[in-house]
Amino acid sequence: QVQLVESGGGLVQAGGSLRLSCAASGSIFRINAMGWYRQAPGKQRELVATITSGGSTNYVDSAKGRFTISRDNAKVFLQMNSLKPEDTAVYYCQLLGVRAYWGQGTQVTVSS
């Protein structure tokens, strides 16, 4: 069993910054990639950023230049700068190993 615990969400004004953290624990046999997804009310969950075991990163267009994903062993981070109200969502951590594992999510609210 693999557990993912996110932290770092909260309320911030537009233009502000937040740093999300996710720590994975348990029976982790392999990490192919880790990433962050988000789901806004009434919308589908979307990919925000991923980082592979080799360090390759991928971002949704709206996050490019503002968000930075990084990883340290079984922890993944998302530095979010220049936040906009449209970034408001529940952010979920994902670990891709023998299968996909998800965290419970952390709320990010950006006020205008």
PDB file of N, CA and C in Angstrom, residues 37-108:
ATOM      1  N   TYR A  37      -2.008  17.222 -10.242  1.00  0.00           N
ATOM      2  CA  TYR A  37      -3.218  17.451 -11.009  1.00  0.00           C
ATOM      3  C   TYR A  37      -4.099  18.386 -10.191  1.00  0.00           C
ATOM      4  N   ARG A  38      -5.091  18.975 -10.848  1.00  0.00           N
ATOM      5  CA  ARG A  38      -6.028  19.834 -10.112  1.00  0.00           C
ATOM      6  C   ARG A  38      -7.422  19.675 -10.683  1.00  0.00           C
ATOM      7  N   GLN A  39      -8.384  19.942  -9.820  1.00  0.00           N
ATOM      8  CA  GLN A  39      -9.786  19.873 -10.222  1.00  0.00           C
ATOM      9  C   GLN A  39     -10.535  21.047  -9.631  1.00  0.00           C
ATOM     10  N   ALA A  40     -11.033  21.894 -10.513  1.00  0.00           N
ATOM     11  CA  ALA A  40     -11.841  23.031 -10.108  1.00  0.00           C
ATOM     12  C   ALA A  40     -13.309  22.607 -10.058  1.00  0.00           C
ATOM     13  N   PRO A  41     -14.132  23.327  -9.306  1.00  0.00           N
ATOM     14  CA  PRO A  41     -15.553  22.966  -9.213  1.00  0.00           C
ATOM     15  C   PRO A  41     -16.199  22.906 -10.596  1.00  0.00           C
ATOM     16  N   GLY A  42     -16.891  21.812 -10.862  1.00  0.00           N
ATOM     17  CA  GLY A  42     -17.593  21.658 -12.119  1.00  0.00           C
ATOM     18  C   GLY A  42     -16.731  21.313 -13.311  1.00  0.00           C
ATOM     19  N   LYS A  43     -15.444  21.081 -13.064  1.00  0.00           N
ATOM     20  CA  LYS A  43     -14.534  20.779 -14.168  1.00  0.00           C
ATOM     21  C   LYS A  43     -13.868  19.428 -13.952  1.00  0.00           C
ATOM     22  N   GLN A  44     -13.318  18.883 -15.027  1.00  0.00           N
ATOM     23  CA  GLN A  44     -12.595  17.623 -14.933  1.00  0.00           C
ATOM     24  C   GLN A  44     -11.207  17.843 -14.332  1.00  0.00           C
ATOM     25  N   ARG A  45     -10.692  16.794 -13.754  1.00  0.00           N
ATOM     26  CA  ARG A  45      -9.333  16.851 -13.239  1.00  0.00           C
ATOM     27  C   ARG A  45      -8.365  17.005 -14.409  1.00  0.00           C
ATOM     28  N   GLU A  46      -7.406  17.905 -14.244  1.00  0.00           N
ATOM     29  CA  GLU A  46      -6.432  18.138 -15.307  1.00  0.00           C
ATOM     30  C   GLU A  46      -5.012  18.054 -14.785  1.00  0.00           C
ATOM     31  N   LEU A  47      -4.114  17.658 -15.685  1.00  0.00           N
ATOM     32  CA  LEU A  47      -2.702  17.607 -15.345  1.00  0.00           C
ATOM     33  C   LEU A  47      -2.163  19.027 -15.200  1.00  0.00           C
ATOM     34  N   VAL A  48      -1.373  19.239 -14.162  1.00  0.00           N
ATOM     35  CA  VAL A  48      -0.697  20.522 -13.978  1.00  0.00           C
ATOM     36  C   VAL A  48       0.776  20.386 -14.346  1.00  0.00           C
ATOM     37  N   ALA A  49       1.447  19.390 -13.744  1.00  0.00           N
ATOM     38  CA  ALA A  49       2.872  19.193 -14.006  1.00  0.00           C
ATOM     39  C   ALA A  49       3.267  17.788 -13.602  1.00  0.00           C
ATOM     40  N   THR A  50       4.211  17.227 -14.327  1.00  0.00           N
ATOM     41  CA  THR A  50       4.760  15.920 -13.979  1.00  0.00           C
ATOM     42  C   THR A  50       6.278  15.953 -14.070  1.00  0.00           C
ATOM     43  N   ILE A  51       6.895  15.029 -13.346  1.00  0.00           N
ATOM     44  CA  ILE A  51       8.338  14.872 -13.407  1.00  0.00           C
ATOM     45  C   ILE A  51       8.646  13.383 -13.397  1.00  0.00           C
ATOM     46  N   THR A  52       9.449  12.946 -14.351  1.00  0.00           N
ATOM     47  CA  THR A  52       9.767  11.530 -14.460  1.00  0.00           C
ATOM     48  C   THR A  52      10.941  11.164 -13.549  1.00  0.00           C
ATOM     49  N   SER A  53      11.203   9.874 -13.471  1.00  0.00           N
ATOM     50  CA  SER A  53      12.331   9.409 -12.665  1.00  0.00           C
ATOM     51  C   SER A  53      13.647   9.944 -13.217  1.00  0.00           C
ATOM     52  N   GLY A  54      13.669  10.276 -14.493  1.00  0.00           N
ATOM     53  CA  GLY A  54      14.870  10.829 -15.095  1.00  0.00           C
ATOM     54  C   GLY A  54      14.973  12.325 -15.001  1.00  0.00           C
ATOM     55  N   GLY A  55      13.941  12.957 -14.430  1.00  0.00           N
ATOM     56  CA  GLY A  55      13.970  14.397 -14.239  1.00  0.00           C
ATOM     57  C   GLY A  55      13.303  15.213 -15.324  1.00  0.00           C
ATOM     58  N   SER A  56      12.732  14.553 -16.315  1.00  0.00           N
ATOM     59  CA  SER A  56      12.031  15.289 -17.356  1.00  0.00           C
ATOM     60  C   SER A  56      10.725  15.832 -16.804  1.00  0.00           C
ATOM     61  N   THR A  57      10.405  17.067 -17.180  1.00  0.00           N
ATOM     62  CA  THR A  57       9.207  17.717 -16.667  1.00  0.00           C
ATOM     63  C   THR A  57       8.250  18.063 -17.800  1.00  0.00           C
ATOM     64  N   ASN A  58       6.999  18.175 -17.421  1.00  0.00           N
ATOM     65  CA  ASN A  58       5.950  18.524 -18.369  1.00  0.00           C
ATOM     66  C   ASN A  58       4.939  19.389 -17.632  1.00  0.00           C
ATOM     67  N   TYR A  59       4.463  20.441 -18.289  1.00  0.00           N
ATOM     68  CA  TYR A  59       3.527  21.371 -17.664  1.00  0.00           C
ATOM     69  C   TYR A  59       2.340  21.630 -18.583  1.00  0.00           C
ATOM     70  N   VAL A  60       1.208  21.875 -17.978  1.00  0.00           N
ATOM     71  CA  VAL A  60       0.072  22.375 -18.743  1.00  0.00           C
ATOM     72  C   VAL A  60       0.437  23.793 -19.181  1.00  0.00           C
ATOM     73  N   ASP A  61      -0.045  24.191 -20.339  1.00  0.00           N
ATOM     74  CA  ASP A  61       0.354  25.486 -20.891  1.00  0.00           C
ATOM     75  C   ASP A  61       0.135  26.639 -19.914  1.00  0.00           C
ATOM     76  N   SER A  62      -0.970  26.603 -19.177  1.00  0.00           N
ATOM     77  CA  SER A  62      -1.288  27.710 -18.279  1.00  0.00           C
ATOM     78  C   SER A  62      -0.329  27.818 -17.105  1.00  0.00           C
ATOM     79  N   ALA A  63       0.441  26.771 -16.853  1.00  0.00           N
ATOM     80  CA  ALA A  63       1.389  26.763 -15.729  1.00  0.00           C
ATOM     81  C   ALA A  63       2.813  27.092 -16.150  1.00  0.00           C
ATOM     82  N   LYS A  64       3.080  27.034 -17.426  1.00  0.00           N
ATOM     83  CA  LYS A  64       4.443  27.270 -17.894  1.00  0.00           C
ATOM     84  C   LYS A  64       4.902  28.680 -17.552  1.00  0.00           C
ATOM     85  N   GLY A  65       6.098  28.771 -17.004  1.00  0.00           N
ATOM     86  CA  GLY A  65       6.650  30.062 -16.619  1.00  0.00           C
ATOM     87  C   GLY A  65       6.238  30.540 -15.247  1.00  0.00           C
ATOM     88  N   ARG A  66       5.247  29.895 -14.659  1.00  0.00           N
ATOM     89  CA  ARG A  66       4.778  30.295 -13.325  1.00  0.00           C
ATOM     90  C   ARG A  66       4.983  29.205 -12.277  1.00  0.00           C
ATOM     91  N   PHE A  67       4.834  27.947 -12.668  1.00  0.00           N
ATOM     92  CA  PHE A  67       4.944  26.823 -11.738  1.00  0.00           C
ATOM     93  C   PHE A  67       6.220  26.047 -12.022  1.00  0.00           C
ATOM     94  N   THR A  68       6.796  25.486 -10.953  1.00  0.00           N
ATOM     95  CA  THR A  68       7.977  24.644 -11.094  1.00  0.00           C
ATOM     96  C   THR A  68       7.793  23.386 -10.260  1.00  0.00           C
ATOM     97  N   ILE A  69       7.924  22.242 -10.909  1.00  0.00           N
ATOM     98  CA  ILE A  69       7.824  20.971 -10.204  1.00  0.00           C
ATOM     99  C   ILE A  69       9.239  20.466  -9.921  1.00  0.00           C
ATOM    100  N   SER A  70       9.407  19.862  -8.746  1.00  0.00           N
ATOM    101  CA  SER A  70      10.696  19.281  -8.389  1.00  0.00           C
ATOM    102  C   SER A  70      10.446  18.046  -7.539  1.00  0.00           C
ATOM    103  N   ARG A  71      11.476  17.260  -7.403  1.00  0.00           N
ATOM    104  CA  ARG A  71      11.302  16.005  -6.691  1.00  0.00           C
ATOM    105  C   ARG A  71      12.556  15.685  -5.884  1.00  0.00           C
ATOM    106  N   ASP A  72      12.356  15.084  -4.724  1.00  0.00           N
ATOM    107  CA  ASP A  72      13.452  14.632  -3.871  1.00  0.00           C
ATOM    108  C   ASP A  72      13.064  13.257  -3.354  1.00  0.00           C
ATOM    109  N   ASN A  73      13.595  12.226  -3.979  1.00  0.00           N
ATOM    110  CA  ASN A  73      13.250  10.839  -3.651  1.00  0.00           C
ATOM    111  C   ASN A  73      11.735  10.651  -3.776  1.00  0.00           C
ATOM    112  N   ALA A  74      11.078  10.333  -2.658  1.00  0.00           N
ATOM    113  CA  ALA A  74       9.646  10.053  -2.712  1.00  0.00           C
ATOM    114  C   ALA A  74       8.809  11.269  -2.338  1.00  0.00           C
ATOM    115  N   LYS A  75       9.386  12.454  -2.502  1.00  0.00           N
ATOM    116  CA  LYS A  75       8.646  13.689  -2.277  1.00  0.00           C
ATOM    117  C   LYS A  75       8.623  14.494  -3.576  1.00  0.00           C
ATOM    118  N   VAL A  76       7.502  15.136  -3.803  1.00  0.00           N
ATOM    119  CA  VAL A  76       7.381  15.995  -4.977  1.00  0.00           C
ATOM    120  C   VAL A  76       6.824  17.339  -4.524  1.00  0.00           C
ATOM    121  N   PHE A  77       7.301  18.388  -5.178  1.00  0.00           N
ATOM    122  CA  PHE A  77       6.936  19.741  -4.790  1.00  0.00           C
ATOM    123  C   PHE A  77       6.410  20.505  -6.007  1.00  0.00           C
ATOM    124  N   LEU A  78       5.570  21.480  -5.736  1.00  0.00           N
ATOM    125  CA  LEU A  78       5.099  22.354  -6.803  1.00  0.00           C
ATOM    126  C   LEU A  78       5.179  23.786  -6.293  1.00  0.00           C
ATOM    127  N   GLN A  79       6.131  24.540  -6.810  1.00  0.00           N
ATOM    128  CA  GLN A  79       6.251  25.947  -6.496  1.00  0.00           C
ATOM    129  C   GLN A  79       5.371  26.722  -7.466  1.00  0.00           C
ATOM    130  N   MET A  80       4.404  27.442  -6.926  1.00  0.00           N
ATOM    131  CA  MET A  80       3.444  28.171  -7.756  1.00  0.00           C
ATOM    132  C   MET A  80       3.605  29.665  -7.500  1.00  0.00           C
ATOM    133  N   ASN A  81       3.994  30.389  -8.521  1.00  0.00           N
ATOM    134  CA  ASN A  81       4.164  31.838  -8.445  1.00  0.00           C
ATOM    135  C   ASN A  81       3.156  32.541  -9.336  1.00  0.00           C
ATOM    136  N   SER A  82       3.004  33.813  -9.122  1.00  0.00           N
ATOM    137  CA  SER A  82       2.085  34.622  -9.942  1.00  0.00           C
ATOM    138  C   SER A  82       0.719  33.953 -10.059  1.00  0.00           C
ATOM    139  N   LEU A  83       0.185  33.541  -8.941  1.00  0.00           N
ATOM    140  CA  LEU A  83      -1.079  32.806  -8.937  1.00  0.00           C
ATOM    141  C   LEU A  83      -2.227  33.681  -9.425  1.00  0.00           C
ATOM    142  N   LYS A  84      -3.149  33.029 -10.104  1.00  0.00           N
ATOM    143  CA  LYS A  84      -4.328  33.687 -10.661  1.00  0.00           C
ATOM    144  C   LYS A  84      -5.590  33.059 -10.081  1.00  0.00           C
ATOM    145  N   PRO A  85      -6.703  33.789 -10.076  1.00  0.00           N
ATOM    146  CA  PRO A  85      -7.947  33.196  -9.577  1.00  0.00           C
ATOM    147  C   PRO A  85      -8.310  31.895 -10.291  1.00  0.00           C
ATOM    148  N   GLU A  86      -7.984  31.773 -11.554  1.00  0.00           N
ATOM    149  CA  GLU A  86      -8.295  30.543 -12.286  1.00  0.00           C
ATOM    150  C   GLU A  86      -7.436  29.353 -11.870  1.00  0.00           C
ATOM    151  N   ASP A  87      -6.457  29.580 -11.014  1.00  0.00           N
ATOM    152  CA  ASP A  87      -5.682  28.462 -10.453  1.00  0.00           C
ATOM    153  C   ASP A  87      -6.394  27.831  -9.254  1.00  0.00           C
ATOM    154  N   THR A  88      -7.483  28.429  -8.820  1.00  0.00           N
ATOM    155  CA  THR A  88      -8.243  27.887  -7.704  1.00  0.00           C
ATOM    156  C   THR A  88      -8.761  26.493  -8.021  1.00  0.00           C
ATOM    157  N   ALA A  89      -8.426  25.545  -7.163  1.00  0.00           N
ATOM    158  CA  ALA A  89      -8.807  24.148  -7.380  1.00  0.00           C
ATOM    159  C   ALA A  89      -8.318  23.315  -6.209  1.00  0.00           C
ATOM    160  N   VAL A  90      -8.746  22.078  -6.196  1.00  0.00           N
ATOM    161  CA  VAL A  90      -8.129  21.095  -5.312  1.00  0.00           C
ATOM    162  C   VAL A  90      -6.976  20.462  -6.092  1.00  0.00           C
ATOM    163  N   TYR A  91      -5.811  20.485  -5.492  1.00  0.00           N
ATOM    164  CA  TYR A  91      -4.612  19.953  -6.139  1.00  0.00           C
ATOM    165  C   TYR A  91      -4.295  18.567  -5.573  1.00  0.00           C
ATOM    166  N   TYR A  92      -4.092  17.622  -6.483  1.00  0.00           N
ATOM    167  CA  TYR A  92      -3.836  16.241  -6.117  1.00  0.00           C
ATOM    168  C   TYR A  92      -2.436  15.817  -6.553  1.00  0.00           C
ATOM    169  N   CYS A  93      -1.796  15.084  -5.689  1.00  0.00           N
ATOM    170  CA  CYS A  93      -0.492  14.497  -5.993  1.00  0.00           C
ATOM    171  C   CYS A  93      -0.710  13.098  -6.579  1.00  0.00           C
ATOM    172  N   GLN A  94       0.086  12.748  -7.553  1.00  0.00           N
ATOM    173  CA  GLN A  94       0.021  11.418  -8.150  1.00  0.00           C
ATOM    174  C   GLN A  94       1.409  10.798  -8.201  1.00  0.00           C
ATOM    175  N   LEU A  95       1.463   9.508  -7.913  1.00  0.00           N
ATOM    176  CA  LEU A  95       2.695   8.725  -8.069  1.00  0.00           C
ATOM    177  C   LEU A  95       2.398   7.608  -9.065  1.00  0.00           C
ATOM    178  N   LEU A  96       3.215   7.501 -10.093  1.00  0.00           N
ATOM    179  CA  LEU A  96       3.098   6.428 -11.073  1.00  0.00           C
ATOM    180  C   LEU A  96       4.173   5.393 -10.792  1.00  0.00           C
ATOM    181  N   GLY A  97       3.723   4.234 -10.312  1.00  0.00           N
ATOM    182  CA  GLY A  97       4.652   3.151 -10.053  1.00  0.00           C
ATOM    183  C   GLY A  97       4.145   1.915 -10.751  1.00  0.00           C
ATOM    184  N   VAL A  98       3.885   0.868  -9.990  1.00  0.00           N
ATOM    185  CA  VAL A  98       3.266  -0.324 -10.580  1.00  0.00           C
ATOM    186  C   VAL A  98       1.843   0.003 -11.020  1.00  0.00           C
ATOM    187  N   ARG A  99       1.291   1.041 -10.411  1.00  0.00           N
ATOM    188  CA  ARG A  99       0.015   1.622 -10.838  1.00  0.00           C
ATOM    189  C   ARG A  99       0.008   3.068 -10.387  1.00  0.00           C
ATOM    190  N   ALA A 100      -1.090   3.750 -10.646  1.00  0.00           N
ATOM    191  CA  ALA A 100      -1.212   5.147 -10.222  1.00  0.00           C
ATOM    192  C   ALA A 100      -1.776   5.225  -8.811  1.00  0.00           C
ATOM    193  N   TYR A 101      -1.139   6.053  -7.998  1.00  0.00           N
ATOM    194  CA  TYR A 101      -1.602   6.320  -6.647  1.00  0.00           C
ATOM    195  C   TYR A 101      -1.906   7.801  -6.518  1.00  0.00           C
ATOM    196  N   TRP A 102      -2.919   8.126  -5.707  1.00  0.00           N
ATOM    197  CA  TRP A 102      -3.367   9.502  -5.551  1.00  0.00           C
ATOM    198  C   TRP A 102      -3.409   9.909  -4.091  1.00  0.00           C
ATOM    199  N   GLY A 103      -3.136  11.178  -3.853  1.00  0.00           N
ATOM    200  CA  GLY A 103      -3.344  11.735  -2.537  1.00  0.00           C
ATOM    201  C   GLY A 103      -4.775  12.198  -2.370  1.00  0.00           C
ATOM    202  N   GLN A 104      -5.078  12.735  -1.191  1.00  0.00           N
ATOM    203  CA  GLN A 104      -6.433  13.167  -0.887  1.00  0.00           C
ATOM    204  C   GLN A 104      -6.730  14.563  -1.419  1.00  0.00           C
ATOM    205  N   GLY A 105      -5.702  15.303  -1.744  1.00  0.00           N
ATOM    206  CA  GLY A 105      -5.901  16.635  -2.303  1.00  0.00           C
ATOM    207  C   GLY A 105      -5.715  17.736  -1.278  1.00  0.00           C
ATOM    208  N   THR A 106      -5.317  18.895  -1.762  1.00  0.00           N
ATOM    209  CA  THR A 106      -5.179  20.078  -0.917  1.00  0.00           C
ATOM    210  C   THR A 106      -5.782  21.271  -1.660  1.00  0.00           C
ATOM    211  N   GLN A 107      -6.566  22.055  -0.940  1.00  0.00           N
ATOM    212  CA  GLN A 107      -7.291  23.156  -1.569  1.00  0.00           C
ATOM    213  C   GLN A 107      -6.381  24.358  -1.768  1.00  0.00           C
ATOM    214  N   VAL A 108      -6.417  24.906  -2.960  1.00  0.00           N
ATOM    215  CA  VAL A 108      -5.737  26.161  -3.268  1.00  0.00           C
ATOM    216  C   VAL A 108      -6.797  27.154  -3.717  1.00  0.00           C
TER     217      VAL A 108
END
